[in-house]
């Protein structure tokens, strides 16, 4: 019974993963199909730029914050 | 013209009558006031109303134009949503504070001169302080104290700026201020302190998470957004704001990574989101001002919704830390779904309100060719989705099932969330509703194929990065030091340092004192003491004994007859005079 549930959960997670990755791919492919209107910046001409930028931004934020956290984080009773 | 009713006055004066109502009538009355305020905004004709003369100065309580009207609308909507969510709060004082706070924010928005602006500005700070105090904990009390002190500091800067400005212009009119000069800088400090611009903004993340559940919903709406309004009025196009805004946007998301408390995480995202508005005010073009206004409008609703969601979790479980939460979608599915509407709205997912408002700001940065501002605002955008849309809901509602006993919050709280969620989606689907209210004419179409694809790429790839880093993103049982460190800890360390140094100096002095002054004076004192014991005490004790004996005599003289008392009094006076003469 319990095993069944985990099995079902796993297959559900797998489906979600496939849908998610599919959407990721579609969003990049669509970018190639849609012509850019009046680009403002240099990078507006690069297809998939926002995908790359979104991905790297997230990682930069996480890593930078974790690095800063070494200096900023304190125990919960720090101010008490 | 004369029939203009101040929407803020409805809330403030109406709040004072609240104790007259009980039960159902009280609930109806609490919702009626924001509704009436909304109607009053709806009925406001553009122009100047409520003009008074005060010491020869023109005081304008009602500057009504497109900019103040849209802030009036959103403030009354926020008051209504917050009241609906918090209508089950029993303390009249809490509800009065919330209404006075909302009313003062509207007062600040409609103020046409610095004097009335300042009065409402201070009212906001004091009224909102009570929303923290009503939490009733020691932590809340301390946070409220710091909150009011820092706002008093901001108020003093603002007041100094106002009077300095008056000394040159001889006018209290609240209009565009040229940056440069001490007066402008002081006024700007007063404004950006309330907008929570770092390094003056640590009060926000310090205080909001300590407020009551519904108090935090109110606080998320008014203080920072009335400051954005004041910045639009006074400092549109001030370059410094572009960079302050960009720093805010990034600063908020960086701190959010480290945060464990869900309401503090959301508080950091207020700072981040207000950063977009401040940056837009700095860009200062018509499109940017429209963007700042539209984003303030959308932000108030979805941020209120997010605070309602996180507040509901706190209300039901008593917990607010990511490390203690998890798996709540099983017991609180409605709260989860409604929270996610707010999460999608703040992350600017297409069809939700943030998508149609934030993009105006980002596009305005592009049109002004501010490439770095654009890049950092887009980066912060990814960070917003990462935390408010993914991390917080994942570790609160999904993730590891901690088996926390929970249920949905009371109906009125769900209705408050549903109301806000409806507006998030309505604005997302029908942006013209919002665009038509903006201060300048706007021709902006958020739903271009290009924009949708661009946004979905950012969102999907943020999601991908979240999935990869999910193990690093769980809450940690820590707090992060912010600029409030300087007055929470720095001052203590300074005192500690001072104490040690002062102690050393003090020790030297007291050693010298001991040898050269204390010992001789001790000897003198010892002699005095002997004199005191033998002579002075003798007199004092002798006198006391005398009176004790006399009193036993006088006690017997209590006859109750007036002439006897008169004689006793006269005798007493004579004795006293003699004693005085004797001891003189």
XYZ file of C-alpha atoms in Angstrom:
664
model
C 0.000 0.000 0.000
C 2.627 2.413 1.098
C 4.870 1.280 -1.720
C 2.055 1.824 -4.223
C 1.706 5.377 -3.055
C 5.393 6.137 -3.453
C 5.317 4.501 -6.850
C 2.391 6.665 -7.890
C 4.092 9.744 -6.466
C 7.245 8.931 -8.358
C 5.462 8.527 -11.662
C 3.579 11.772 -10.984
C 6.825 13.582 -10.284
C 8.262 12.126 -13.468
C 5.292 13.411 -15.486
C 5.649 16.837 -13.950
C 9.340 16.805 -14.793
C 8.647 15.893 -18.419
C 5.972 18.595 -18.774
C 8.288 21.108 -17.174
C 11.272 20.265 -19.371
C 8.982 20.268 -22.415
C 7.809 23.772 -21.534
C 11.405 24.870 -21.090
C 12.256 23.624 -24.561
C 9.150 25.123 -26.148
C 9.901 28.526 -24.652
C 13.356 28.471 -26.250
C 12.118 27.202 -29.597
C 9.403 29.843 -29.752
C 12.054 32.467 -29.254
C 13.647 31.420 -32.533
C 10.343 31.701 -34.368
C 9.260 35.093 -33.115
C 10.945 38.034 -34.773
C 12.309 40.734 -32.430
C 10.682 44.138 -32.570
C 12.818 47.209 -32.116
C 15.641 45.732 -30.024
C 16.878 48.122 -27.333
C 20.050 46.375 -26.336
C 22.726 44.326 -27.972
C 21.520 41.147 -26.308
C 18.008 41.542 -27.654
C 19.350 39.996 -30.866
C 20.607 36.847 -29.161
C 18.005 34.079 -29.265
C 17.426 32.433 -25.901
C 19.197 35.235 -24.090
C 16.529 35.588 -21.435
C 16.629 31.840 -20.781
C 20.340 31.977 -20.209
C 20.045 35.165 -18.216
C 17.242 33.870 -16.015
C 19.138 30.668 -15.319
C 22.447 32.327 -14.528
C 20.792 35.121 -12.521
C 19.214 32.598 -10.217
C 22.471 30.772 -9.664
C 24.364 34.023 -9.154
C 21.794 35.178 -6.579
C 21.936 31.894 -4.678
C 25.723 31.639 -4.657
C 26.323 35.319 -3.922
C 23.829 35.278 -1.069
C 25.287 32.083 0.365
C 28.753 33.616 0.207
C 27.544 36.791 1.911
C 25.686 34.651 4.405
C 28.973 33.583 5.931
C 29.392 37.126 7.129
C 25.761 38.033 7.691
C 24.197 34.982 9.273
C 24.059 34.675 13.030
C 22.341 32.451 15.544
C 18.657 33.159 16.135
C 19.325 34.525 19.618
C 22.004 36.922 18.381
C 20.119 40.032 19.399
C 18.862 38.675 22.705
C -16.495 71.759 -5.176
C -17.341 72.381 -1.553
C -18.930 68.992 -1.229
C -15.609 67.166 -1.388
C -15.292 64.642 1.411
C -11.806 63.630 2.433
C -11.586 59.828 2.012
C -8.948 59.624 4.734
C -11.147 61.556 7.156
C -13.869 58.941 6.714
C -11.470 56.265 7.937
C -9.886 58.295 10.733
C -13.034 59.882 12.168
C -15.088 56.779 11.454
C -12.599 54.662 13.383
C -13.193 56.690 16.532
C -16.865 55.657 16.565
C -16.011 51.958 16.394
C -16.501 51.248 20.140
C -20.201 52.126 19.698
C -20.738 49.033 17.544
C -20.922 45.428 18.639
C -21.176 42.037 16.965
C -22.471 41.930 13.391
C -22.977 45.668 13.254
C -19.320 46.151 14.155
C -18.207 43.867 11.329
C -20.451 45.653 8.877
C -19.198 49.018 10.056
C -15.543 47.955 9.694
C -16.134 47.059 6.056
C -18.383 50.031 5.411
C -15.687 52.587 6.240
C -13.181 51.533 3.520
C -16.080 51.150 1.089
C -17.220 54.705 1.865
C -13.636 55.942 1.471
C -13.537 54.271 -1.940
C -16.791 55.983 -2.893
C -15.368 59.307 -1.731
C -12.358 58.842 -4.030
C -14.705 57.850 -6.838
C -16.677 61.046 -6.299
C -13.645 63.339 -6.104
C -13.455 65.951 -8.806
C -9.967 66.955 -9.923
C -8.786 70.202 -8.431
C -7.908 71.566 -5.019
C -10.242 71.030 -2.093
C -10.187 71.465 1.640
C -8.106 74.640 1.589
C -7.443 76.337 4.928
C -5.385 79.256 6.053
C -3.042 78.518 8.898
C -0.800 81.345 10.125
C -0.991 82.920 6.717
C -0.056 79.672 4.974
C -2.251 77.829 2.519
C -2.996 74.309 3.744
C -4.409 72.025 1.061
C -5.924 68.784 2.336
C -7.278 67.770 -1.039
C -5.018 67.931 -4.060
C -7.010 65.724 -6.376
C -5.469 64.756 -9.697
C -4.921 61.520 -11.598
C -1.894 60.598 -9.501
C -3.518 61.103 -6.114
C -6.763 59.481 -7.278
C -5.158 56.174 -8.285
C -3.314 55.990 -4.958
C -6.583 56.863 -3.235
C -8.302 53.961 -5.001
C -5.648 51.420 -4.153
C -5.360 52.553 -0.545
C -9.087 52.202 0.023
C -9.059 48.802 -1.723
C -6.144 47.698 0.457
C -7.946 48.913 3.584
C -11.027 46.942 2.564
C -9.101 43.751 1.804
C -7.079 44.050 4.995
C -10.207 44.687 7.058
C -12.007 41.704 5.536
C -9.004 39.522 6.340
C -8.643 40.920 9.842
C -12.291 41.420 10.798
C -12.054 38.650 13.388
C -9.552 40.690 15.395
C -11.420 41.450 18.606
C -9.473 44.374 20.012
C -11.078 47.679 19.067
C -7.718 49.400 19.498
C -6.145 47.238 16.810
C -8.911 47.993 14.317
C -8.841 51.705 15.121
C -5.058 51.772 14.629
C -5.425 49.991 11.276
C -8.109 52.416 10.081
C -6.269 55.512 11.286
C -3.132 54.195 9.599
C -4.922 53.668 6.289
C -6.685 57.021 6.604
C -3.424 58.834 7.295
C -1.816 57.232 4.255
C -4.703 58.630 2.199
C -4.249 61.954 3.941
C -0.599 62.014 2.870
C -1.566 61.152 -0.694
C -4.097 63.967 -0.974
C -1.927 66.521 0.857
C -1.057 69.484 -1.328
C 1.342 71.109 1.111
C 4.179 69.961 3.311
C 2.475 70.745 6.608
C -0.515 68.493 6.118
C 1.762 65.903 4.496
C 3.942 65.929 7.581
C 1.029 65.587 9.991
C -0.316 62.534 8.174
C 3.204 61.168 7.730
C 3.657 61.099 11.508
C 0.155 59.754 12.139
C 1.005 56.833 9.867
C 4.091 55.982 11.896
C 2.334 56.146 15.262
C -0.819 54.331 14.191
C 1.127 51.515 12.535
C 3.296 51.123 15.643
C 0.217 49.805 17.447
C -0.189 47.076 14.837
C 3.152 45.728 16.050
C 2.448 46.300 19.747
C -0.818 44.359 19.622
C 1.159 41.198 18.917
C 1.807 41.338 22.634
C 5.225 39.675 22.720
C 8.459 41.056 24.129
C 10.029 40.814 20.663
C 7.161 42.804 19.176
C 7.470 45.437 21.870
C 11.186 45.850 21.177
C 10.631 45.907 17.418
C 7.888 48.511 17.801
C 10.205 50.685 19.863
C 12.928 50.532 17.222
C 10.298 51.085 14.519
C 8.937 54.266 16.024
C 12.367 55.641 16.885
C 13.645 55.213 13.340
C 10.467 56.791 11.945
C 10.769 59.694 14.334
C 14.294 60.176 12.997
C 12.915 60.171 9.445
C 10.180 62.576 10.490
C 12.697 64.961 12.018
C 14.749 64.929 8.794
C 11.610 65.610 6.784
C 10.538 68.425 9.084
C 14.000 70.009 9.066
C 13.995 69.852 5.256
C 10.533 71.376 5.073
C 11.439 74.336 7.274
C 14.800 74.826 5.600
C 13.013 74.912 2.273
C 10.477 77.356 3.673
C 13.235 79.710 4.763
C 14.235 80.181 1.102
C 10.951 79.763 -0.787
C 8.497 81.083 1.867
C 6.067 78.415 0.806
C 4.952 75.057 2.099
C 3.631 73.973 -1.298
C 4.502 70.338 -1.951
C 5.725 70.168 -5.520
C 8.736 69.008 -7.491
C 11.997 69.538 -5.590
C 15.307 70.138 -7.338
C 17.973 67.819 -5.920
C 20.856 69.738 -4.413
C 20.934 71.816 -1.284
C 20.429 70.657 2.265
C 16.650 71.147 2.249
C 16.101 68.819 -0.705
C 18.471 66.218 0.729
C 16.699 66.225 4.101
C 13.267 65.896 2.502
C 14.600 63.117 0.293
C 15.992 61.285 3.336
C 12.599 61.534 5.009
C 10.930 60.037 1.933
C 13.415 57.260 1.167
C 13.491 56.179 4.804
C 9.786 55.413 4.528
C 10.355 53.780 1.147
C 12.811 51.449 2.960
C 15.773 52.341 0.764
C 18.974 50.812 2.182
C 20.804 51.654 4.359
C 17.758 53.365 5.905
C 15.346 50.528 5.225
C 16.223 47.852 7.745
C 13.278 48.873 9.925
C 10.918 47.178 7.468
C 12.290 43.659 7.672
C 12.815 44.192 11.385
C 9.279 45.297 12.224
C 6.778 43.759 9.786
C 7.366 40.122 10.754
C 6.801 41.034 14.404
C 3.426 42.681 13.705
C 0.089 40.957 14.231
C -1.218 38.677 11.481
C -3.575 41.254 9.992
C -1.403 44.189 11.079
C 1.372 43.055 8.741
C -1.129 42.952 5.865
C -1.940 46.604 6.478
C 1.683 47.572 6.931
C 2.713 45.928 3.665
C 0.427 48.342 1.825
C 0.745 51.867 3.115
C 4.058 53.154 4.420
C 6.342 52.281 1.513
C 3.778 53.053 -1.167
C 2.850 56.450 0.242
C 6.600 57.134 0.176
C 6.714 56.081 -3.491
C 3.876 58.528 -4.099
C 5.781 61.300 -2.301
C 8.891 60.514 -4.361
C 6.888 60.727 -7.591
C 5.573 64.143 -6.525
C 8.862 65.501 -5.293
C 11.721 63.732 -7.003
C 10.646 62.333 -10.366
C 13.705 62.126 -12.582
C 16.281 62.311 -9.789
C 19.109 60.138 -11.133
C 20.212 58.978 -7.711
C 16.913 57.128 -7.316
C 17.611 54.904 -10.327
C 20.603 53.409 -8.591
C 19.073 53.346 -5.146
C 16.103 51.519 -6.644
C 18.260 48.987 -8.470
C 20.289 48.339 -5.310
C 17.042 47.841 -3.373
C 15.680 45.398 -5.919
C 18.797 43.226 -5.733
C 19.370 43.676 -1.996
C 15.895 42.395 -1.193
C 16.291 39.165 -3.146
C 19.776 38.481 -1.780
C 18.559 38.759 1.817
C 15.555 36.639 0.946
C 17.894 33.734 0.106
C 19.172 33.693 3.667
C 15.847 34.211 5.402
C 14.089 31.526 7.400
C 11.035 33.432 8.664
C 8.359 33.441 5.957
C 6.988 36.871 6.763
C 10.480 38.347 6.950
C 11.252 36.784 3.570
C 8.167 38.522 2.185
C 9.249 41.750 3.884
C 12.566 41.618 2.027
C 10.592 41.192 -1.160
C 8.661 44.357 -0.398
C 12.012 46.145 -0.380
C 12.906 44.459 -3.659
C 9.594 45.335 -5.326
C 9.594 48.920 -4.056
C 13.069 49.070 -5.635
C 11.427 48.790 -9.068
C 9.160 51.698 -8.212
C 11.976 53.856 -6.825
C 14.101 53.132 -9.898
C 11.167 54.052 -12.123
C 10.702 57.341 -10.253
C 14.389 58.007 -10.879
C 14.048 57.292 -14.604
C 11.275 59.860 -14.521
C 9.857 59.547 -18.045
C 6.088 59.465 -18.452
C 6.277 55.756 -19.110
C 8.418 55.204 -16.009
C 6.048 57.178 -13.768
C 3.171 55.170 -15.174
C 5.198 52.050 -14.413
C 5.914 53.093 -10.825
C 2.248 53.872 -10.249
C 0.922 50.738 -11.929
C 3.420 48.577 -10.079
C 2.508 50.193 -6.752
C -1.154 49.434 -7.479
C -0.568 45.806 -8.427
C 2.029 45.315 -5.703
C -0.238 46.464 -2.867
C -2.779 43.800 -3.800
C -0.485 40.839 -4.368
C 1.796 41.669 -1.448
C -1.219 41.985 0.809
C -2.332 38.581 -0.480
C 1.082 37.037 0.199
C 1.125 38.438 3.730
C -2.397 37.095 4.215
C -1.240 33.650 3.105
C 1.840 33.614 5.302
C -0.180 35.200 8.115
C -2.796 32.445 7.828
C -0.069 29.837 8.211
C 1.159 31.635 11.319
C -2.397 32.079 12.609
C -3.254 28.405 12.243
C 0.030 26.706 13.123
C 1.736 29.316 15.281
C 4.858 28.739 13.206
C 6.525 31.016 10.688
C 9.888 29.383 10.018
C 10.676 27.417 6.898
C 12.627 24.943 9.016
C 9.498 24.201 11.055
C 6.964 24.177 8.216
C 6.260 21.770 5.394
C 3.528 19.703 3.798
C 0.701 22.112 4.581
C -1.037 21.766 1.186
C -2.740 18.686 2.596
C -4.527 20.588 5.334
C -4.616 24.105 3.868
C -5.238 23.605 0.132
C -7.273 26.798 -0.323
C -4.678 28.918 1.430
C -2.013 27.297 -0.735
C -3.816 28.025 -4.000
C -4.650 31.597 -2.998
C -1.076 32.200 -1.876
C 0.167 30.894 -5.222
C -1.977 33.455 -7.060
C -0.056 36.130 -5.169
C 3.196 34.281 -5.818
C 2.519 34.191 -9.563
C 1.458 37.824 -9.562
C 4.652 39.051 -7.885
C 6.713 36.839 -10.196
C 5.013 38.473 -13.200
C 3.663 35.253 -14.646
C 1.483 36.073 -17.686
C -2.219 36.500 -16.841
C -1.372 37.780 -13.347
C -1.129 41.412 -12.295
C 2.649 41.721 -11.878
C 3.127 40.804 -15.522
C 1.286 43.878 -16.723
C 2.795 46.303 -14.196
C 6.421 45.370 -13.618
C 7.076 45.113 -17.332
C 6.235 48.807 -17.771
C 9.079 49.670 -15.394
C 11.527 47.309 -17.098
C 10.493 48.584 -20.541
C 10.907 52.167 -19.359
C 14.481 51.329 -18.360
C 15.008 49.849 -21.838
C 13.538 52.897 -23.582
C 15.878 55.137 -21.601
C 18.776 52.828 -22.582
C 19.732 52.138 -19.012
C 21.331 48.782 -19.743
C 22.744 48.064 -16.279
C 19.527 49.032 -14.561
C 17.673 46.761 -16.971
C 19.995 43.823 -16.312
C 19.811 44.133 -12.527
C 16.043 44.577 -12.507
C 15.701 41.466 -14.653
C 18.050 39.578 -12.343
C 15.951 40.619 -9.352
C 12.910 39.417 -11.272
C 14.354 35.922 -11.413
C 15.130 36.153 -7.693
C 11.554 37.154 -6.933
C 10.127 34.082 -8.612
C 12.778 31.942 -6.967
C 11.727 32.938 -3.457
C 8.154 34.076 -3.362
C 6.934 31.814 -6.132
C 9.043 28.698 -5.514
C 11.099 28.517 -2.331
C 8.583 29.830 0.198
C 5.571 27.823 -1.033
C 7.688 24.709 -1.620
C 9.108 24.569 1.883
C 5.858 25.727 3.537
C 3.118 23.903 1.693
C 4.985 21.068 -0.024
C 8.389 19.607 0.774
C 8.806 17.345 3.743
C 5.522 16.620 5.513
C 6.190 17.671 9.082
C 2.755 16.440 10.156
C 1.744 19.824 11.542
C -1.806 19.941 12.836
C -3.483 22.578 10.698
C -6.733 23.555 9.049
C -7.926 26.329 6.788
C -8.113 29.734 8.511
C -11.530 31.299 9.356
C -13.850 32.170 6.487
C -13.255 35.918 6.630
C -9.513 35.368 6.176
C -10.119 33.144 3.164
C -12.516 35.739 1.754
C -9.908 38.467 2.180
C -7.431 36.350 0.254
C -9.995 35.448 -2.389
C -10.826 39.128 -2.902
C -7.154 40.011 -3.390
C -6.550 36.962 -5.595
C -9.493 37.917 -7.786
C -8.008 41.391 -8.328
C -4.568 39.913 -9.145
C -6.089 37.818 -11.918
C -8.565 40.456 -13.061
C -5.820 43.035 -13.584
C -3.646 40.417 -15.248
C -6.355 39.533 -17.756
C -7.769 43.001 -18.191
C -4.825 45.411 -17.811
C -6.758 48.329 -19.333
C -8.667 48.543 -16.051
C -5.403 49.587 -14.432
C -3.902 51.437 -17.398
C -6.869 53.775 -17.707
C -6.281 55.104 -14.190
C -2.586 55.886 -14.711
C -1.407 59.507 -14.448
C -0.247 59.708 -18.080
C -1.795 58.369 -21.259
C -0.297 54.992 -21.999
C 0.015 52.890 -25.118
C 1.514 49.695 -23.828
C 0.602 46.156 -24.783
C 2.057 43.637 -22.331
C 0.698 40.613 -24.195
C 2.981 40.604 -27.202
C 4.269 37.187 -28.256
C 7.789 38.446 -27.735
C 7.141 39.552 -24.175
C 5.352 36.353 -23.231
C 8.137 34.156 -24.593
C 10.785 36.334 -22.985
C 9.082 36.166 -19.581
C 8.418 32.439 -19.757
C 12.076 31.785 -20.512
C 13.125 33.726 -17.425
C 10.556 31.920 -15.299
C 11.197 28.418 -16.613
C 14.929 28.694 -16.308
C 14.636 30.156 -12.822
C 12.536 27.102 -12.035
C 15.206 24.869 -13.526
C 17.888 26.474 -11.393
C 15.651 26.129 -8.331
C 15.254 22.441 -9.089
C 19.014 21.993 -9.341
C 19.780 23.949 -6.175
C 16.795 22.852 -4.136
C 18.953 21.211 -1.464
C 20.808 24.454 -0.849
C 17.638 26.497 -0.552
C 15.966 25.100 2.550
C 15.649 27.381 5.521
C 18.470 27.638 7.989
C 17.971 28.421 11.641
C 19.720 31.735 11.470
C 18.981 35.399 11.261
C 20.906 37.770 9.016
C 22.382 40.996 10.201
C 21.225 44.070 8.326
C 21.866 47.768 8.787
C 19.681 47.668 11.885
C 22.756 46.005 13.412
C 24.148 49.478 13.988
C 21.395 50.445 16.381
C 20.577 47.011 17.758
C 24.059 45.665 18.363
C 26.536 48.307 17.272
C 25.296 50.743 19.861
C 25.588 48.050 22.527
C 29.102 47.174 21.434
C 29.920 50.845 21.422
C 28.526 51.134 24.917
C 30.504 48.073 25.904
C 33.676 49.529 24.459
C 32.962 52.852 26.086
C 32.236 51.149 29.353
C 35.562 49.314 29.294
C 37.565 52.403 28.426
C 35.643 54.576 30.795
C 36.046 51.895 33.452
C 39.853 51.953 33.086
C 39.971 55.707 33.348
C 37.511 55.601 36.161
C 39.636 53.031 37.989
C 42.746 55.208 37.733
C 40.889 58.204 38.966
C 39.285 56.315 41.807
C 42.648 54.834 42.848
C 44.157 58.280 43.024
C 41.057 59.457 44.770
C 41.296 56.620 47.281
C 44.868 57.425 48.284
C 44.815 61.160 48.307
C 41.307 62.167 49.069
C 39.369 59.253 50.399
C 41.633 58.204 53.290
C 41.970 61.675 54.849
C 38.294 62.330 54.412
C 37.536 58.936 55.957
C 39.446 59.989 59.056
C 37.518 63.226 59.166
C 34.314 61.280 58.651
C 35.179 58.927 61.517
C 35.603 61.855 63.854
C 32.405 63.383 62.621
C 30.698 60.076 63.200
C 31.774 59.946 66.829
C 30.586 63.496 67.259
C 27.357 62.534 65.553
C 26.697 59.529 67.801
C 27.482 61.230 71.065
C 26.200 64.721 70.535
C 23.782 65.135 67.638
C 22.025 61.821 68.214
C 21.757 62.726 71.856
C 19.816 65.823 70.990
C 17.676 64.109 68.365
C 16.834 61.163 70.539
C 16.256 63.372 73.519
C 13.822 65.502 71.562
C 12.064 62.442 70.208
C 11.670 61.055 73.711
C 10.358 64.372 74.897
C 7.700 64.385 72.192
C 6.836 60.773 72.877
C 6.181 61.644 76.492
C 4.318 64.791 75.582
C 2.116 62.888 73.190
C 0.970 60.502 75.915
C 0.009 63.594 77.882
C -1.758 65.236 74.965
C -3.542 62.013 74.097
C -5.473 62.306 77.317
C -6.489 65.830 76.403
C -8.668 64.662 73.491
C -11.952 66.034 74.762
C -13.667 66.811 71.496
C -14.383 70.409 72.526
C -13.382 73.162 70.201
C -12.055 75.571 72.837
C -9.781 72.827 74.242
C -8.362 72.191 70.809
C -7.857 75.916 70.336
C -5.886 76.088 73.556
C -3.833 73.060 72.605
C -3.085 74.544 69.192
C -2.055 77.877 70.687
C 0.073 76.141 73.293
C 1.607 73.980 70.607
C 2.462 76.968 68.487
C 4.108 78.669 71.447
C 6.069 75.510 72.292
C 7.152 75.167 68.662
C 8.305 78.768 68.503
C 10.276 78.248 71.695
C 11.812 75.042 70.385
C 12.769 76.759 67.150
C 14.366 79.601 69.050
C 16.158 77.098 71.280
C 17.637 75.027 68.444
C 18.388 77.913 66.148
